[in-house]
Coordinates of C-alpha atoms in Angstrom, one line a residue:
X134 CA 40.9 -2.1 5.9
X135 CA 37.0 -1.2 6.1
X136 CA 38.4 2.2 3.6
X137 CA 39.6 0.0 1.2
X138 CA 36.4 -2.6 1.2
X139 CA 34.2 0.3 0.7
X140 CA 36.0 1.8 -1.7
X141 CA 35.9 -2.1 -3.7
X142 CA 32.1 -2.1 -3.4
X143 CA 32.5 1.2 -4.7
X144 CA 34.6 0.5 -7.7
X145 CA 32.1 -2.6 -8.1
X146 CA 28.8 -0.6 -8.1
X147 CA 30.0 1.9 -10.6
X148 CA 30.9 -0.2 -13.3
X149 CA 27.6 -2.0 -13.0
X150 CA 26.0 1.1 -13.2
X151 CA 27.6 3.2 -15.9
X152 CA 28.9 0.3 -18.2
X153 CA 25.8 -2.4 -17.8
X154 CA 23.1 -1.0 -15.8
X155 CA 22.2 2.6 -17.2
X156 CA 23.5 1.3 -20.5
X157 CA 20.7 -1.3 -20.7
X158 CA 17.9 1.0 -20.6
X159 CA 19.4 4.1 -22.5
X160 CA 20.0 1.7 -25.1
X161 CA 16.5 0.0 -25.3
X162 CA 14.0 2.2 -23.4
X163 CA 12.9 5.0 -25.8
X164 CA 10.2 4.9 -27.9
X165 CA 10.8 6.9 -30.5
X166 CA 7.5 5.9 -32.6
X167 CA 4.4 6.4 -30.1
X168 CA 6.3 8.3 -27.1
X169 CA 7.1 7.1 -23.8
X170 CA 9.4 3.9 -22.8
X171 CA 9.4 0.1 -23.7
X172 CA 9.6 -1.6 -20.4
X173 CA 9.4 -5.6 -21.7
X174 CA 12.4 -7.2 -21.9
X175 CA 13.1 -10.8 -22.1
X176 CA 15.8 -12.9 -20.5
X177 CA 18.6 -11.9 -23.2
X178 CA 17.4 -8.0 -23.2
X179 CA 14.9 -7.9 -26.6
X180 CA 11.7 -6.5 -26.7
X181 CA 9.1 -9.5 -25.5
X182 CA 6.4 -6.8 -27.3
X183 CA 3.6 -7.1 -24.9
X184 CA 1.3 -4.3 -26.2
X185 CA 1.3 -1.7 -22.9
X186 CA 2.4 1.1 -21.4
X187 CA 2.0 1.2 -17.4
X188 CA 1.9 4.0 -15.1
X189 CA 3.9 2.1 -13.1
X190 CA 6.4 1.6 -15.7
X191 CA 6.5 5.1 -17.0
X192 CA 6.7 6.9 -13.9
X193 CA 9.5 4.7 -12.8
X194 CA 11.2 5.6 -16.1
X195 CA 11.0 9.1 -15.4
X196 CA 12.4 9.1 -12.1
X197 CA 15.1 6.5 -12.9
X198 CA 16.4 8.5 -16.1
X199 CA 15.5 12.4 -13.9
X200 CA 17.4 10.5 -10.5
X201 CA 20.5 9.8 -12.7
X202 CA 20.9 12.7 -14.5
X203 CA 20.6 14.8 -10.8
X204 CA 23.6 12.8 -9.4
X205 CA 25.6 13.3 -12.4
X206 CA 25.2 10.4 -14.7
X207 CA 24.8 10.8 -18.5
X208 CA 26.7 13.7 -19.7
X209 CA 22.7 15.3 -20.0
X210 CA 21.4 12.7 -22.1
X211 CA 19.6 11.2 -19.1
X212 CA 17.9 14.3 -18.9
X213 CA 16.7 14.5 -22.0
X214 CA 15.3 11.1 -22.0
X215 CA 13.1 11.9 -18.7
X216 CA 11.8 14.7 -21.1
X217 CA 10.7 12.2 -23.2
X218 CA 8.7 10.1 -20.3
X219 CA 7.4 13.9 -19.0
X220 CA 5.8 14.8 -22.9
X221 CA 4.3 11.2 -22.8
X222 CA 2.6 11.0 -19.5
X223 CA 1.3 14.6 -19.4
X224 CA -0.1 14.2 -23.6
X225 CA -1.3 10.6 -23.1
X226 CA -1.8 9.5 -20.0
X227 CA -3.8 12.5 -18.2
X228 CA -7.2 12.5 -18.4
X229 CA -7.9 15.6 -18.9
X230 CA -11.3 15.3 -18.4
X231 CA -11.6 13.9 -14.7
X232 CA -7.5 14.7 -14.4
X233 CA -5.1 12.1 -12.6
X234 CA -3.4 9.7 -14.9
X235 CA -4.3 6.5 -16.0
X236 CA -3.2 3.1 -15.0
X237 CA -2.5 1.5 -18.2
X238 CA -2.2 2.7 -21.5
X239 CA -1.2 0.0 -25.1
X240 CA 2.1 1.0 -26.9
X241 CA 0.4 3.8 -29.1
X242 CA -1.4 5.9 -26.0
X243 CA -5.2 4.4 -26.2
X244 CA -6.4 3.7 -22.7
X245 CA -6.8 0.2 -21.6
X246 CA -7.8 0.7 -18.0
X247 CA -9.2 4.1 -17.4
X248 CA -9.3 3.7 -13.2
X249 CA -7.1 5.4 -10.8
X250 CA -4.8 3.9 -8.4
X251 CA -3.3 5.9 -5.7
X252 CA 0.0 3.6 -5.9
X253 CA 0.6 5.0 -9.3
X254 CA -0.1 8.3 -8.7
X255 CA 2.5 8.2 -5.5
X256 CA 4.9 7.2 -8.0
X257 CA 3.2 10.4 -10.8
X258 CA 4.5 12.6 -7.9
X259 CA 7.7 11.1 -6.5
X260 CA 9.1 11.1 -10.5
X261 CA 7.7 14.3 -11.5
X262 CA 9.4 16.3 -8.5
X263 CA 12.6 14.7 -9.0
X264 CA 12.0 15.5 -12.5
X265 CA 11.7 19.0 -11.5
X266 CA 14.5 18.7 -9.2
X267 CA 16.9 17.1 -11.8
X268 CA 16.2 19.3 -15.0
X269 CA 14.7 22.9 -13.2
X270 CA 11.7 21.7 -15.9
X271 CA 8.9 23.7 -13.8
X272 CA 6.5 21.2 -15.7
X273 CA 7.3 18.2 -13.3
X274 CA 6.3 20.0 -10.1
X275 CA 3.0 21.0 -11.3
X276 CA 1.9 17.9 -12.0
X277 CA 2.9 16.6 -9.2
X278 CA 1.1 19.2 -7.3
X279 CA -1.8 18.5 -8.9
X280 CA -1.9 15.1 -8.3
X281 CA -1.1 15.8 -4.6
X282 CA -4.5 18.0 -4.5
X283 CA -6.4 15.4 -6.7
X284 CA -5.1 12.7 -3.3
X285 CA -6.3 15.3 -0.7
X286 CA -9.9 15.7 -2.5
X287 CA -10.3 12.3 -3.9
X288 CA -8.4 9.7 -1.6
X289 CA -8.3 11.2 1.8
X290 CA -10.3 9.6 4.5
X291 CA -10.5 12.5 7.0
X292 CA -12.1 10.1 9.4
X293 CA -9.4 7.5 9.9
X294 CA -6.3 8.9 8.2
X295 CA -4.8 8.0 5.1
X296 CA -5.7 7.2 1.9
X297 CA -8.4 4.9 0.0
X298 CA -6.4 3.5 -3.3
X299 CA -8.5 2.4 -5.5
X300 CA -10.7 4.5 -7.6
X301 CA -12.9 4.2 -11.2
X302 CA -12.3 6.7 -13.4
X303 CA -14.1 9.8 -12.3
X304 CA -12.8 9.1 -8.3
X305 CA -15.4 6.8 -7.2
X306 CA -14.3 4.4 -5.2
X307 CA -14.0 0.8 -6.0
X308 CA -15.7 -2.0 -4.5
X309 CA -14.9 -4.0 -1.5
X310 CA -13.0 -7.3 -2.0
X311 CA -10.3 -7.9 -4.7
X312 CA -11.7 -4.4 -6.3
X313 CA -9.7 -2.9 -3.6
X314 CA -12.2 -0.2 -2.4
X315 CA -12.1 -1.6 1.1
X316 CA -8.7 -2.2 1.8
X317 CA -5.6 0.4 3.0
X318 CA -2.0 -0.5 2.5
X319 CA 1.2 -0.7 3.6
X320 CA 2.9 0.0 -0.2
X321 CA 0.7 2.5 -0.8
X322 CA 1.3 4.5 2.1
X323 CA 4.7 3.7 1.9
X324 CA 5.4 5.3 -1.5
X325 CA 3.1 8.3 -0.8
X326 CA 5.6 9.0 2.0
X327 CA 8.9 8.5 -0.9
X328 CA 6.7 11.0 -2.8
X329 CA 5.9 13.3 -0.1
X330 CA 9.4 13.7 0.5
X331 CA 10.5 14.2 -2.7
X332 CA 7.4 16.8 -3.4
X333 CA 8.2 19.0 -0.3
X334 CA 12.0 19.3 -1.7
X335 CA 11.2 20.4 -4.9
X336 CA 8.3 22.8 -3.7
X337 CA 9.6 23.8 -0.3
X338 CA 5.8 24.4 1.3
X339 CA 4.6 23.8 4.4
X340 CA 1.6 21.8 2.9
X341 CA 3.6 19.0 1.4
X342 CA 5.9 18.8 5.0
X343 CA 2.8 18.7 6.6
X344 CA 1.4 16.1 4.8
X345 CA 4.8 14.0 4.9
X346 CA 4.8 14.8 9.0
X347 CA 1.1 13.5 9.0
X348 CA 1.9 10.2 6.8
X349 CA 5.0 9.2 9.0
X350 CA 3.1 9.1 12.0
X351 CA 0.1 7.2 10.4
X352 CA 3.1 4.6 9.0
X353 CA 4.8 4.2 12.4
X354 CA 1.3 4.2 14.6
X355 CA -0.8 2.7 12.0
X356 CA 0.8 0.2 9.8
X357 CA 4.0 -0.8 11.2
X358 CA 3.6 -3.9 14.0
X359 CA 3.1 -2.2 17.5
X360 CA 5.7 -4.8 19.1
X361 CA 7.9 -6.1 16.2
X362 CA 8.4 -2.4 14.5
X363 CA 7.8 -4.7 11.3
X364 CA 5.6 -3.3 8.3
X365 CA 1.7 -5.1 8.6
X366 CA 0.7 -5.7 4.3
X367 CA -3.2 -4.8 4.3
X368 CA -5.6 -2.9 6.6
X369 CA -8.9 -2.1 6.5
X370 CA -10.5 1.1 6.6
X371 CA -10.4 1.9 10.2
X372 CA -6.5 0.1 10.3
X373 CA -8.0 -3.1 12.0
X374 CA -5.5 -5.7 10.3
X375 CA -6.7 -7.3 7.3
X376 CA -6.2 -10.6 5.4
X377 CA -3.1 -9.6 2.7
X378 CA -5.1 -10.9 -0.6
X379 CA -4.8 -10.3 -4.6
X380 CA -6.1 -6.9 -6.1
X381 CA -8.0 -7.1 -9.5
X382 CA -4.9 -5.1 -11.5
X383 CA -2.2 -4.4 -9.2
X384 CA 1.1 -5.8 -7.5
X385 CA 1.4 -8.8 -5.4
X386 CA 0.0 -10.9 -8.9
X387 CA 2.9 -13.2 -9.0
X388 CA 3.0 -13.8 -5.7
X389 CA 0.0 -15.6 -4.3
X390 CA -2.1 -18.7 -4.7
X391 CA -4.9 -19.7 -7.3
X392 CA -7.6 -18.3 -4.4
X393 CA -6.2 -14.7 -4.5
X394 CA -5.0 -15.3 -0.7
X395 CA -1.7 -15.5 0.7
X396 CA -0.6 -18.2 3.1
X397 CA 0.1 -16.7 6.8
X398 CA -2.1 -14.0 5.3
X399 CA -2.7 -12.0 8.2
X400 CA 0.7 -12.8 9.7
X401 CA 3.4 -11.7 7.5
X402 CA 6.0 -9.1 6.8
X403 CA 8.6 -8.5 4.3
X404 CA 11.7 -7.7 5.4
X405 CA 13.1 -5.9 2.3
X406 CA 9.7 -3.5 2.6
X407 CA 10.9 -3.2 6.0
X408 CA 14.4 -2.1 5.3
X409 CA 13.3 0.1 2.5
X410 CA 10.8 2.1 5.1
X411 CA 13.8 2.4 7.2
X412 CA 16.0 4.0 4.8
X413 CA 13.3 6.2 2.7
X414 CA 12.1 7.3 6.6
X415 CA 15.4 8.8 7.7
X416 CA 15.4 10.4 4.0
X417 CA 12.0 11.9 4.6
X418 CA 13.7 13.1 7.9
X419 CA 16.6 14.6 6.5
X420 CA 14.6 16.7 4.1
X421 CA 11.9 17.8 6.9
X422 CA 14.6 18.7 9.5
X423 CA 13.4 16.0 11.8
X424 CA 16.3 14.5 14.1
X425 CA 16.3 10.4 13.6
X426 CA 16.3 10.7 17.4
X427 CA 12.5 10.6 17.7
X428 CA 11.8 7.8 15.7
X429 CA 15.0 5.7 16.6
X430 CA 13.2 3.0 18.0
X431 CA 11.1 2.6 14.8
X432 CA 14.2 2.5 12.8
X433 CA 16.4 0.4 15.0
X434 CA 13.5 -2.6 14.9
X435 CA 12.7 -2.2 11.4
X436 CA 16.8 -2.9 10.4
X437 CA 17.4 -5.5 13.6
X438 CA 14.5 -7.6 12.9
X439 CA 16.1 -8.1 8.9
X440 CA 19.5 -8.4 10.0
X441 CA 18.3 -11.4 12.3
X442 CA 15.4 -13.2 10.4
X443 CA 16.3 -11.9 6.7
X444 CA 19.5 -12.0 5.6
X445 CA 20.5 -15.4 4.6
X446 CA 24.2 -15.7 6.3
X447 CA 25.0 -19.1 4.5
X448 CA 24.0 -18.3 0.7
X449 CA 23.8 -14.3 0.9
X450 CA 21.4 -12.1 -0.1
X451 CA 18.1 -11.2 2.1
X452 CA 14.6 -13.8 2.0
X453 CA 11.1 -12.4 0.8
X454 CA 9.5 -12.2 3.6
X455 CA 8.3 -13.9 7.2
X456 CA 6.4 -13.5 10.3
X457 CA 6.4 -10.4 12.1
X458 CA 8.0 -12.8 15.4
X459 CA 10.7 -14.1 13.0
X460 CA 9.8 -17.5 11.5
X461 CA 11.2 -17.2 7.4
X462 CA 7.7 -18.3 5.4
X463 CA 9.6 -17.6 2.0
X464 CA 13.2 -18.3 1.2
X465 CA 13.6 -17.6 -2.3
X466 CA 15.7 -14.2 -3.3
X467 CA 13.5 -11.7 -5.1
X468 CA 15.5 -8.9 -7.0
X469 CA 14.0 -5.5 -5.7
X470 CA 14.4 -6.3 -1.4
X471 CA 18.2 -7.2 -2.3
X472 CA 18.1 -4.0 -4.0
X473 CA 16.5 -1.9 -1.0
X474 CA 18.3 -3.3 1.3
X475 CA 21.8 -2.5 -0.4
X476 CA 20.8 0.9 0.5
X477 CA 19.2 0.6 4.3
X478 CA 22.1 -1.2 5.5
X479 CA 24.8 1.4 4.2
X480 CA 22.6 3.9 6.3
X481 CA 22.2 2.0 9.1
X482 CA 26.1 1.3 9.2
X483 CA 26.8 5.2 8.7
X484 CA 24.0 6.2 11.1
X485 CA 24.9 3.3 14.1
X486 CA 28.2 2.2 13.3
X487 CA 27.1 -1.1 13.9
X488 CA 29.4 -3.8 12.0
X489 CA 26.1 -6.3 11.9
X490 CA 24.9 -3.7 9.6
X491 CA 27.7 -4.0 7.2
X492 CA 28.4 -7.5 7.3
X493 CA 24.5 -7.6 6.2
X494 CA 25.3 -5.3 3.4
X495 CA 28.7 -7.3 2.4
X496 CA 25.9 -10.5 2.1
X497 CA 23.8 -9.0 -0.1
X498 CA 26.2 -7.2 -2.2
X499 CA 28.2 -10.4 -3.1
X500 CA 24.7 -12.4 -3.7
X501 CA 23.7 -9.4 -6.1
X502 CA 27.2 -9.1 -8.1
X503 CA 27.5 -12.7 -8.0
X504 CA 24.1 -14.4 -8.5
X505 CA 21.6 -12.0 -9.6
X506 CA 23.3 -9.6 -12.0
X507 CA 23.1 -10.9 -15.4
X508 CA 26.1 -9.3 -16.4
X509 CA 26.2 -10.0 -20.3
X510 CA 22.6 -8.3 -20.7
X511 CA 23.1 -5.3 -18.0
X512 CA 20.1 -5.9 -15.9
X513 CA 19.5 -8.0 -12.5
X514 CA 17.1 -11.1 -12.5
X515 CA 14.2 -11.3 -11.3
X516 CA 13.8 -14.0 -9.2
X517 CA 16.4 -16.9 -8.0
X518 CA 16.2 -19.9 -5.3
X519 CA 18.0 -19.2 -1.7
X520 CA 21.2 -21.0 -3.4
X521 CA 21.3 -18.1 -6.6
X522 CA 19.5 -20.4 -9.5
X523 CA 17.4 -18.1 -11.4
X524 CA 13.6 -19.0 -11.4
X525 CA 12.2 -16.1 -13.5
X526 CA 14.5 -15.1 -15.8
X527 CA 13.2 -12.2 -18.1
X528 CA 14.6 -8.7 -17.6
X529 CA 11.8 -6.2 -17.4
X530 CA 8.4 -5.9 -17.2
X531 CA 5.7 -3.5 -16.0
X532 CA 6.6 -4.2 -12.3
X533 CA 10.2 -5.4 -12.5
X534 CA 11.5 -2.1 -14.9
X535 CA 14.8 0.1 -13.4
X536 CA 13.7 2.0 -10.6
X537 CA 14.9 -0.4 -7.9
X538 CA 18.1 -1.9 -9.1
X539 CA 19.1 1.9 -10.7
X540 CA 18.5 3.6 -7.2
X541 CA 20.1 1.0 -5.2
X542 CA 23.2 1.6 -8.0
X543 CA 22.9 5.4 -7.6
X544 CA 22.2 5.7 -3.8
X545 CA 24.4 3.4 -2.6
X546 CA 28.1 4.6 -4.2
X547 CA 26.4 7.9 -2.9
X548 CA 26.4 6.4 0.5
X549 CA 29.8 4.6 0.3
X550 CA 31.5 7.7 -0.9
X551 CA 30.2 9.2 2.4
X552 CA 31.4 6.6 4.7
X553 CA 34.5 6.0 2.5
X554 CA 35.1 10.0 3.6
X555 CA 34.9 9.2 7.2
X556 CA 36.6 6.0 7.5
X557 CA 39.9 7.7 5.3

């Protein structure tokens, strides 16, 4: 009986993915004028023509399109299109003066903001190895090394581990406050571990491993809570716990008041963040040769503490976020935690065997299909109430492009064709 579920979920996923999903973007993505991807969409799939071009967005292109092509999608067209992304980023978004890439670009390649933001360049070096990985394009993976080396002179602090994030142009740091300059972050840290991993596959030297050994223990020491196992937003330089506000130019925009502050700012955790460390943790692990064994306990409160305070058993589909002792602050359904935790659960389950695991993943599979998928465009929405109404209903923009709904798509039939092969 659990064989033939999985192997519906299967059948369910795939046709998302290779008839509306991947469709969606090979279809509207490519710019074949000024190079590099479109990545505004509005709520019926056209081009809302907002005049940029993000690092965020293009990076995420590139690994969504390189990702694909590596597990088989696209027939090598996939592959070509990640091309496309590589040949922008490396002709028009390098400065080739100072080096690193820039943070945002208008449709034609002119620089609009010249500063450098470690989050982007995590996401510079998670899609350029996979690029590598994917195509055997020896391009990718020296980039991405050289933004690696560009981190380790630049963004290091060598006094209290980590990495700054926010720099001017030439690597000067940014100013305290909503500059950023101050302030260290879970996200951040996060994705440099996703692009750590990824990095040391594609280049196989005891640097990069080192470095990803290094970041895992600053994440489960540092940044995740030291009772709760839960992921802590904002941190100040010496990891003293810091009040979670709004940056100048980066993510979180949406998501806070008029003051730039959060409410519960210094008390609150997201649970799809959570899940998505959990997962991308034992994938760092695999890849370094690290048994899950010594950081079980870090995994098994990351997942626990979602299955109990996030997932919403009544409507399905996981909450934004709450405090780290379990109180739900926010019960709206936001499309990229549904996505991550489609994946973290499937690993838990295949890792534990524990059924609350895949009853969690049942929950937020059926809200997805059901609720959040616009089927009749391709992509998911953005945002919808705890019942399923959509609140924000256009496709894609600069933070809301493929890279989490794809990889949920891709890594999760990867995981249920696993555990479909040990429960046949």
């Amino acid at each position: 009986m659990i064989s033939d579920q999985l192997k519906a979920w299967r059948d369910e996923a795939h046709q998302h993915l290779t008839t509306e999903l991947l469709p969606f973007w090979e279809n509207r993505c490519v710019d074949t004028v000024n190079g590099g991807f479109i990545t505004h969409f509005d709520t019926d799939g056209n081009d809302s023509g907002e005049d940029e071009k993000s690092l965020i967005a293009q990076t995420r292109t590139v690994y969504t399109f390189s990702a694909a092509h590596r597990a088989g999608y696209g027939e090598g067209r996939y592959a070509e299109i990640a091309r496309h992304g590589v040949d922008f980023l490396i002709t028009k978004m390098w400065d080739a003066e100072h080096e690193g890439f820039y943070w945002l670009m208008d449709r034609k390649g002119n620089v609009k903001i010249d500063e450098k933001i470690v989050y982007g360049h995590s996401f510079a070096i998670y899609s350029l190895a996979e690029y590598t990985l994917a195509t055997g394009d020896a391009r990718g993976l020296h980039y991405a090394e050289k933004v690696f080396d560009l981190l380790q002179k630049h963004g290091a602090d060598t006094y209290f581990g980590g990495y700054f994030e926010m720099f001017h142009r030439n690597w000067d740091l940014k100013g305290a406050g909503s500059a950023g300059g101050d302030r260290k972050t879970l996200d951040a840290h996060m994705h440099l571990m996703e692009a750590f991993t990824t990095l040391y596959e594609a280049s196989g030297k005891q640097v990069h491993r080192r470095k990803l050994l290094e970041i895992i223990e600053l994440l489960v020491h540092k940044i995740m809570h030291p009772v709760h196992g839960t992921g802590i937003p904002q941190f100040w330089a010496d990891w003293s716990v810091a009040p979670q506000i709004k940056f100048d130019i980066i993510w979180g925009w949406d998501r806070f008041s008029e003051d730039g502050f959060k409410s519960s700012a210094e008390d609150n955790t997201s649970y799809g963040h959570n899940v998505e460390f959990a997962w991308l943790l034992m994938h760092a692990l695999d890849i370094a040769g690290v048994p899950y064994s010594q950081y079980e306990t870090q995994l098994l409160k990351s997942l626990d503490h979602a299955v109990q305070y996030g997932i919403d058993w009544e409507h399905g589909g996981v909450y934004v976020e709450g405090s780290h002792d379990g109180t739900v602050y926010d019960r709206e359904k936001e499309f990229w935690q549904q996505a991550e935790v489609l994946i973290g659960m499937l690993d838990a389950y295949r890792v534990c065997g524990k059924s609350d695991y895949l009853n969690a993943y049942e929950s937020t599979h059926r809200f997805v299909f059901d609720k959040m998928i616009k089927h009749q465009v391709g992509e998911w929405l953005p945002l919808l109430t705890r019942q399923g109404e959509p609140i924000w209903k256009h496709m894609s923009h600069s933070w809301k492009v493929n890279y989490h709904s794809v990889r949920s798509m891709v890594q999760g039939i990867i995981r249920l064709d696993k555990l479909i092969q040990i429960e046949s």
